[in-house]
Tab-separated table of C-alpha atoms in Angstrom:
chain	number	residue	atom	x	y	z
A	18	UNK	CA	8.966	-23.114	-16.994
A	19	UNK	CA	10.894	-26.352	-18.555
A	20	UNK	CA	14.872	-25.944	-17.951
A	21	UNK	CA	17.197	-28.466	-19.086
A	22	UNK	CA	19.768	-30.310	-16.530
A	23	UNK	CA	22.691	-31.854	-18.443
A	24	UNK	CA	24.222	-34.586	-16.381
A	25	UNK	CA	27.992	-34.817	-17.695
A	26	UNK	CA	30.299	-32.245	-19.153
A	27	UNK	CA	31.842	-31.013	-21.877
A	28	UNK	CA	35.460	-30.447	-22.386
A	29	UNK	CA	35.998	-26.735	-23.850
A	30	UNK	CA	39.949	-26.245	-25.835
A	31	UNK	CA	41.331	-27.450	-28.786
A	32	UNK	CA	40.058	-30.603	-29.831
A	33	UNK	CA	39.568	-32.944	-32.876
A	34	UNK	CA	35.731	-33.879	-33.497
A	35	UNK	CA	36.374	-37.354	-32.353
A	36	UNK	CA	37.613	-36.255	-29.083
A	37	UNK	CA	34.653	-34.725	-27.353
A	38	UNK	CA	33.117	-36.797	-25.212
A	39	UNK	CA	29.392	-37.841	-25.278
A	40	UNK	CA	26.768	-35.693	-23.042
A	41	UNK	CA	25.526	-38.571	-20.606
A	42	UNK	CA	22.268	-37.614	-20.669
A	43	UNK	CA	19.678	-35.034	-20.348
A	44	UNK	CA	16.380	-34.511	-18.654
A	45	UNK	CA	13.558	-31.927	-18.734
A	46	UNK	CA	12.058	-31.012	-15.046
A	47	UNK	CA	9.234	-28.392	-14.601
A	48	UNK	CA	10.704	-25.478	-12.252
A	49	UNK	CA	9.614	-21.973	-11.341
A	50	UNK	CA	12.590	-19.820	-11.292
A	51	UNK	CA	11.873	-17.462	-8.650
A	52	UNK	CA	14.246	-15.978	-5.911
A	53	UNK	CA	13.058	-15.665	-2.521
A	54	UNK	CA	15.064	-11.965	-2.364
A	55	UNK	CA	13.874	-10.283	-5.258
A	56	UNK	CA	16.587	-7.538	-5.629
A	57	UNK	CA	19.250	-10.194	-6.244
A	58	UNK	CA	17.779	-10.405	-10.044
A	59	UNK	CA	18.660	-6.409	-10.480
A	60	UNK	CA	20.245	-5.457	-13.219
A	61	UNK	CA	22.206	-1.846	-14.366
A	62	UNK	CA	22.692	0.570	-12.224
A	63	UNK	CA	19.919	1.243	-10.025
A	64	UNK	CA	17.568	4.163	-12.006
A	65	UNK	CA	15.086	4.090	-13.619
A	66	UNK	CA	16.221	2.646	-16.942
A	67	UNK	CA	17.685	-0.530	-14.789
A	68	UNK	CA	16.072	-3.632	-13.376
A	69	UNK	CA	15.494	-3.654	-9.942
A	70	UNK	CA	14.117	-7.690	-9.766
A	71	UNK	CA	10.762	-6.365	-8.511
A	72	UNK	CA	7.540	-6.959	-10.838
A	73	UNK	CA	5.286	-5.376	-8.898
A	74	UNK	CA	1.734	-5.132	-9.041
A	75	UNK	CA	0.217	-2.243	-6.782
A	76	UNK	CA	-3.827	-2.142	-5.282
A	77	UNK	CA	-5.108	1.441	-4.963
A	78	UNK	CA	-2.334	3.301	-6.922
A	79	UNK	CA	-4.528	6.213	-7.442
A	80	UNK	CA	-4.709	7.302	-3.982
A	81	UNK	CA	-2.849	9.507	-2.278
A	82	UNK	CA	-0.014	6.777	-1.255
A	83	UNK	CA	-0.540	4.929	-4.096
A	84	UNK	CA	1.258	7.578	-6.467
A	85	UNK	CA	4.342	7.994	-4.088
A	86	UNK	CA	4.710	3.984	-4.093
A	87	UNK	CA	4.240	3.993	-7.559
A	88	UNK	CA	6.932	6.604	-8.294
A	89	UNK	CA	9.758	4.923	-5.961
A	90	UNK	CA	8.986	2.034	-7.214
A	91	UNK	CA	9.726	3.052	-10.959
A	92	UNK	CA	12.311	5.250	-9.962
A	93	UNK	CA	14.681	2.275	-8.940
A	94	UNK	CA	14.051	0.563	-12.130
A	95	UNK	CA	10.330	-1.776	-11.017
A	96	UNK	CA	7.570	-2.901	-13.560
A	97	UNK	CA	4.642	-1.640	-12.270
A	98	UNK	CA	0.898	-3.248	-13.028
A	99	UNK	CA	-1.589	-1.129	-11.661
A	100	UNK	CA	-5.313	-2.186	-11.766
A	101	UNK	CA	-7.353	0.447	-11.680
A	102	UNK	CA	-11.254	0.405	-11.739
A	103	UNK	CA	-12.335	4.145	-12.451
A	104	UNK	CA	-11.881	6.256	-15.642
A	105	UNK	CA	-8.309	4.882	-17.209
A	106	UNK	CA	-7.374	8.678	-17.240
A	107	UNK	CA	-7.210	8.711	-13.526
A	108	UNK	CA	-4.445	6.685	-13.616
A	109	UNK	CA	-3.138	7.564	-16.995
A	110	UNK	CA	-0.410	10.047	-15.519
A	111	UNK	CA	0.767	7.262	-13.716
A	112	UNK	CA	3.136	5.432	-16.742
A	113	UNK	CA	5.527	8.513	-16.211
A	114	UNK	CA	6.836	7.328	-12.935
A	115	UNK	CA	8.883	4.696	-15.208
A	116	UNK	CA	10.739	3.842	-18.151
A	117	UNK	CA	8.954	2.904	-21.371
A	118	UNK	CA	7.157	0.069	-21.455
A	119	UNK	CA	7.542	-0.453	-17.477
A	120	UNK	CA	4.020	0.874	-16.102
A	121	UNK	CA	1.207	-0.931	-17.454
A	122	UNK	CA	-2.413	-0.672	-16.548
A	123	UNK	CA	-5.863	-3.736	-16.162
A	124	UNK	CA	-8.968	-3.048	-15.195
A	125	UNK	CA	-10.323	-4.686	-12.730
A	126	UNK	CA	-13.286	-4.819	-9.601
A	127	UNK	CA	-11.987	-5.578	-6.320
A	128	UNK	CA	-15.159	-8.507	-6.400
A	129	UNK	CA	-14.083	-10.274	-9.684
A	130	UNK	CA	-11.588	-12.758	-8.516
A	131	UNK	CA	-10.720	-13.535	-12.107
A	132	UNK	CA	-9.601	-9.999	-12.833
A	133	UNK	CA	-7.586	-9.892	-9.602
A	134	UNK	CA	-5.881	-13.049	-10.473
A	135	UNK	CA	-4.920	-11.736	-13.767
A	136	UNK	CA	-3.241	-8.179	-12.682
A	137	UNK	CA	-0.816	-10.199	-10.499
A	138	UNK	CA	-0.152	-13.160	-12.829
A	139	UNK	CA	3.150	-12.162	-13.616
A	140	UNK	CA	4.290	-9.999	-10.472
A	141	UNK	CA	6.460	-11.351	-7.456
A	142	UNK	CA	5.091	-8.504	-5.059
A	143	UNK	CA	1.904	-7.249	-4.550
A	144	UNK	CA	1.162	-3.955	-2.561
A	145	UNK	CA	-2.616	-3.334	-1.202
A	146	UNK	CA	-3.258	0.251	-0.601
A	147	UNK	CA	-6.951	-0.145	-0.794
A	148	UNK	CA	-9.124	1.339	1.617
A	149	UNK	CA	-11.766	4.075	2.231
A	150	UNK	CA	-12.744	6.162	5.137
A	151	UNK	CA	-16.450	5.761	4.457
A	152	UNK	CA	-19.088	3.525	2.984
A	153	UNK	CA	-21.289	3.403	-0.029
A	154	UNK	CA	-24.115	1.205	-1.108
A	155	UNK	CA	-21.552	-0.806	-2.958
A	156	UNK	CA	-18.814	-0.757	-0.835
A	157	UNK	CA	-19.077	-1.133	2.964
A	158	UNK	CA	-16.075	-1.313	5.245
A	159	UNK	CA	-16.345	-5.303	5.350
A	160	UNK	CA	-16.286	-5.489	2.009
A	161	UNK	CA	-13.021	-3.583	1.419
A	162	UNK	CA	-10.891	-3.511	4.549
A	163	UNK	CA	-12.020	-7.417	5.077
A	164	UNK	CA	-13.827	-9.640	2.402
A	165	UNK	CA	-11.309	-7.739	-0.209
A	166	UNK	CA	-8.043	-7.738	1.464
A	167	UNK	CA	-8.459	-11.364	1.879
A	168	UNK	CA	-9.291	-12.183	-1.618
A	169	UNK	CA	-6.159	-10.645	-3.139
A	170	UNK	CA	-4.266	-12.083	-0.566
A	171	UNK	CA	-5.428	-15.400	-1.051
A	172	UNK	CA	-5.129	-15.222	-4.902
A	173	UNK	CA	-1.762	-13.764	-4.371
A	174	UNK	CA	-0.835	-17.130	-2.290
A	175	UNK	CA	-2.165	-19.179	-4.923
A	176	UNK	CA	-0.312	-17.204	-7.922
A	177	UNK	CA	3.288	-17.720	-5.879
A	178	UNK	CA	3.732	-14.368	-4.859
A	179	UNK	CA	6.613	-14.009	-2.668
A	180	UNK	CA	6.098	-10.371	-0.685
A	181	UNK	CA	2.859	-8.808	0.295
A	182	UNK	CA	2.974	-5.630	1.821
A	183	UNK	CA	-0.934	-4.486	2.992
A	184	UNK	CA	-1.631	-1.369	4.324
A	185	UNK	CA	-4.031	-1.242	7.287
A	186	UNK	CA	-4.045	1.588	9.897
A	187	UNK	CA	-2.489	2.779	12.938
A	188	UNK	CA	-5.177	1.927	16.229
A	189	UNK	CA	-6.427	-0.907	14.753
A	190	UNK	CA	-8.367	-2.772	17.394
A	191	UNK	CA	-11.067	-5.404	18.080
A	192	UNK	CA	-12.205	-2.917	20.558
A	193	UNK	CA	-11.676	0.186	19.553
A	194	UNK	CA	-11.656	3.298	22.071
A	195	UNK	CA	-15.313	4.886	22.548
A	196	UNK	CA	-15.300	8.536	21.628
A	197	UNK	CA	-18.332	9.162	19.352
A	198	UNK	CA	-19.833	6.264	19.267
A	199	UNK	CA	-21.013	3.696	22.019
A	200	UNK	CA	-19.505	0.635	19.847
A	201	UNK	CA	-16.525	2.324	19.040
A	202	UNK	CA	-14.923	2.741	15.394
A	203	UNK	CA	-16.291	0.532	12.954
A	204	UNK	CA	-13.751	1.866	10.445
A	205	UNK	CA	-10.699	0.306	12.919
A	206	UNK	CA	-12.256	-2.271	13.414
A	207	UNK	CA	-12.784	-3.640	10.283
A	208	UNK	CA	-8.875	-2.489	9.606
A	209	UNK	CA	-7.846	-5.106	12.736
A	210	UNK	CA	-10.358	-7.658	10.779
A	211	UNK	CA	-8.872	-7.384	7.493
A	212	UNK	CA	-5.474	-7.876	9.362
A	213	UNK	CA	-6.239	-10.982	10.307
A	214	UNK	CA	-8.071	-12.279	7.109
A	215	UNK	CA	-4.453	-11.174	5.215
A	216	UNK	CA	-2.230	-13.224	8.225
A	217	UNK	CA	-4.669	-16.631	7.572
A	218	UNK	CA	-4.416	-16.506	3.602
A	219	UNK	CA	-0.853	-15.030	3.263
A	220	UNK	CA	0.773	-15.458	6.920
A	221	UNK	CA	4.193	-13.706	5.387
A	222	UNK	CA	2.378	-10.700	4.488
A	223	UNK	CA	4.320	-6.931	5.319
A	224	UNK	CA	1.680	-5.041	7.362
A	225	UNK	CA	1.469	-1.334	7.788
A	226	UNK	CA	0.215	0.381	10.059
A	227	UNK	CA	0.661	4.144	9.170
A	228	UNK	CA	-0.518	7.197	11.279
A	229	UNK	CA	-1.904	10.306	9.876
A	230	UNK	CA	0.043	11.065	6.443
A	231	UNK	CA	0.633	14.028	5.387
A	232	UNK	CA	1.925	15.764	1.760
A	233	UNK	CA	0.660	17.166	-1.316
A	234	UNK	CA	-2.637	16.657	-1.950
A	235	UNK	CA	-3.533	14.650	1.032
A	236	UNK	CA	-6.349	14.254	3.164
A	237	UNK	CA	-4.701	15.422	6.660
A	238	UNK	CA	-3.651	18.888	6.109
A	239	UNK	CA	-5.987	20.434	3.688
A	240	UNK	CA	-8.778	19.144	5.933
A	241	UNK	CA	-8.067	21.177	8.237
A	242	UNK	CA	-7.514	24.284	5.667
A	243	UNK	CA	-10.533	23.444	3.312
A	244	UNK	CA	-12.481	23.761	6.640
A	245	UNK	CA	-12.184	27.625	6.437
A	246	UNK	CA	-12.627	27.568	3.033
A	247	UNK	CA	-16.242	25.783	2.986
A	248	UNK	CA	-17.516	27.129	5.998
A	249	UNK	CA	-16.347	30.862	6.258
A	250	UNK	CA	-16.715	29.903	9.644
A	251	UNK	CA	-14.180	31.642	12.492
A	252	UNK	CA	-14.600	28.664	14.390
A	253	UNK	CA	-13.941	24.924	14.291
A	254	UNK	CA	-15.338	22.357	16.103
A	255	UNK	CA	-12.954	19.758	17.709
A	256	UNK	CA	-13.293	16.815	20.539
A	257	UNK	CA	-12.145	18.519	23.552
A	258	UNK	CA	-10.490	21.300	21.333
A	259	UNK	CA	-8.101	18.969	20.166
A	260	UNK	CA	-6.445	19.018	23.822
A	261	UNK	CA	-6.832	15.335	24.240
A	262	UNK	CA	-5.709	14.255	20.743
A	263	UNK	CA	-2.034	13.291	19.953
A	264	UNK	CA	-1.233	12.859	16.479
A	265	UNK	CA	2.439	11.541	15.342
A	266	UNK	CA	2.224	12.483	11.308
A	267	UNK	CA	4.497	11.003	8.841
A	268	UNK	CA	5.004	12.455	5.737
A	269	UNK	CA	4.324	10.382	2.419
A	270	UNK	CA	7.643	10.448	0.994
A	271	UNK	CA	8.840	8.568	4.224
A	272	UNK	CA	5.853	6.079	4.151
A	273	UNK	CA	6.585	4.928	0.247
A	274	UNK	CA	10.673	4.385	1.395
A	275	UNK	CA	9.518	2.298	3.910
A	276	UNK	CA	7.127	0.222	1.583
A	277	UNK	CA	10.584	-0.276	-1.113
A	278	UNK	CA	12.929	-1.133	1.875
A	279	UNK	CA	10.033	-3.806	3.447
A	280	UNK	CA	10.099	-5.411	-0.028
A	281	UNK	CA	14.053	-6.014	-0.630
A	282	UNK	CA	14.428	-7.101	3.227
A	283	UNK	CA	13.685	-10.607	4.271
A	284	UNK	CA	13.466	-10.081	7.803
A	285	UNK	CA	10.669	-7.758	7.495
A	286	UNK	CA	8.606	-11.138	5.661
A	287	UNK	CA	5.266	-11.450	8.400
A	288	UNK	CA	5.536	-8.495	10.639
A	289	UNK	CA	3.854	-5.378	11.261
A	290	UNK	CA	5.256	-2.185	11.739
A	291	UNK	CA	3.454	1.023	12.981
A	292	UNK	CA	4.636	3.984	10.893
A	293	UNK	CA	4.858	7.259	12.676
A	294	UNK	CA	6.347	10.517	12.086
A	295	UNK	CA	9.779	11.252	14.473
A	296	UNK	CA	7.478	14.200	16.882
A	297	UNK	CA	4.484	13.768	18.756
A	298	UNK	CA	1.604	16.928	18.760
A	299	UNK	CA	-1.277	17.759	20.504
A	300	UNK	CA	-3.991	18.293	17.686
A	301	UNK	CA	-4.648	21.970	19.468
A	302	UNK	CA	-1.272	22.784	18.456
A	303	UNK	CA	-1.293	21.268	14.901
A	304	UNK	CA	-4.479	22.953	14.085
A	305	UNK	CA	-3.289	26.627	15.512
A	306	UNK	CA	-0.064	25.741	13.567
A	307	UNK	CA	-2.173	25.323	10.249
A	308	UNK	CA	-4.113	28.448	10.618
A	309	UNK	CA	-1.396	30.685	11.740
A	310	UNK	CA	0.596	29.719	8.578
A	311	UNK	CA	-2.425	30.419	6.766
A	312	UNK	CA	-2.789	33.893	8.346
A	313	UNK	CA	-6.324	32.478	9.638
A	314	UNK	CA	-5.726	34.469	12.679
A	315	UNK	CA	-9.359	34.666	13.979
A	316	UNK	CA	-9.746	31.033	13.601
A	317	UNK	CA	-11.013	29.518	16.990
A	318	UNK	CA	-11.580	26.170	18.449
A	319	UNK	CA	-14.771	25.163	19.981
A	320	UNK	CA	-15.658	21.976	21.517
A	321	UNK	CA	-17.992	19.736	19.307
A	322	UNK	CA	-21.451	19.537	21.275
A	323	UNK	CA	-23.890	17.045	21.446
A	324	UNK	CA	-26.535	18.820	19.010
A	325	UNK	CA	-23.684	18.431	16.591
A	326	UNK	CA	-23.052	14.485	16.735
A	327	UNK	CA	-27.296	14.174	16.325
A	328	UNK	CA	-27.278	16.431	13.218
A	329	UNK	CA	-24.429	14.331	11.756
A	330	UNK	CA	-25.706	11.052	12.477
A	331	UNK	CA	-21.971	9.518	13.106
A	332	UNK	CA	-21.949	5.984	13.649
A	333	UNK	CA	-18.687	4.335	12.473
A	334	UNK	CA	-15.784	7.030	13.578
């Protein structure tokens, strides 16, 4: 944008016509006005119907964290873009979590570079929730957790974004712990990769790495509770019946703060924070937990055999 520097100054008062001075001269420079702390542009008083200085433009905002980000982020006063590459009515519900005019919706494909580009034209923060916890024919692990996270942040490098905050996953390794599978977890491992594809393109990026969440409609609870449901079964299986599993669950709510108070800090510019919940559980205990709130009394955990891994086929967990 072209802003014009006057050198010299004008006397303001009282004055005839012949007494103002001459303007020495001017000069038109091309400048970006951007602010390296983006809450410092806010404006009002901090709702919804304010300005918070943060034109964000959020990956995945259909997901399960994606709608909690979404909603803090409107509800301090944020424009919101949110690509979206399903049915627009997925996301539809989504321009009630702000003010009029503030939540505004592209389609795009996570492989169309051009479509990426355009979604965070305008924004000076970028969030990238996407992920998935298996693959399809068109989407394998690489080509989300790695091949895409480095394409938006890459574009978002090039379009002068100033915070990226991506969203990879808590035991995130090169060499991931062998449990089911000889080679370990192919799903953290291509987490750790796409960690390292964000830090080359965008070596400021925010990264997350959150433990099991848990809230309405997530995936971590009603597992557990749809399991009873689907099977009718008074049993389920679990790897050593859950004795040697610690969980640390943080609830959703918690997770989307954390994402709003990442953004209007500087210090937290290229680090990576593992976000847990405040207790640590055996998964035995969670799961007996779950059922005996559910009055699921008869539920019983059994130990998953090996007939079960063959009939599953599990390679990447």
């Amino acid at each position: 944008m072209a802003s014009l520097v006057v050198e010299g100054a004008v006397l303001l008062g009282r004055q005839t016509k012949n007494q103002l001075p001459r303007i020495l001269g001017a000069v038109y420079i091309s400048k970006r006005n951007v602010s390296i702390e983006p809450a410092s542009m806010k404006r009002g008083t901090g709702g919804r119907s304010s300005f918070s200085g943060i034109v964000a433009t959020v990956f995945g905002a259909s997901g399960f964290v994606g709608r909690y980000v979404c909603n803090r982020l409107g509800k301090i006063g944020s424009q919101v873009i949110i690509p979206y590459r399903a049915d627009p009515y997925e996301v539809e519900r989504l321009r009630l979590v702000g003010d009029l005019g503030q939540v505004l919706f592209f389609p795009f494909n996570l492989k169309d570079e051009e479509s990426i580009a355009t979604a965070m034209k305008y924004s000076n923060v970028v969030v990238n929730l996407i992920g998935r916890e298996w693959e399809t024919k068109n989407f394998n692990f690489t080509d989300v957790h790695v091949e895409g996270a480095q394409r938006i942040a890459r574009i978002a490098r090039e379009s002068g974004v100033e915070k990226l905050v991506h969203f990879s996953s808590l035991n995130a390794s090169p060499t991931p712990q062998h449990i089911y599978s000889k080679a370990g977890s192919k799903f953290l491992r291509s987490k750790y990769e796409g960690e390292l594809a964000v830090r080359e393109e965008f070596p400021g990026a925010i990264i997350f790495r959150p433990a099991d969440i848990y809230g309405s409609e997530d995936t971590f609870l009603r597992y557990y509770a749809n399991f009873w449901r689907r099977a009718r079964s008074t049993s389920i299986p679990l790897w050593k019946k859950g004795e040697a599993t610690i969980k640390q669950p943080v609830f959703v709510g918690d997770v989307a703060e954390g994402v709003i108070q990442a953004i209007k800090n500087p210090d937290a510019v290229g680090k990576t924070f593992e976000i847990v919940g405040p207790e640590q559980y055996y998964l035995s205990d969670l799961v007996d937990y779950f059922y005996r709130v559910m009055r699921f009394r008869k539920m019983k955990r059994t130990r998953i055999s090996p007939l079960f891994l063959r009939t599953t086929n599990i390679k990447h967990i």
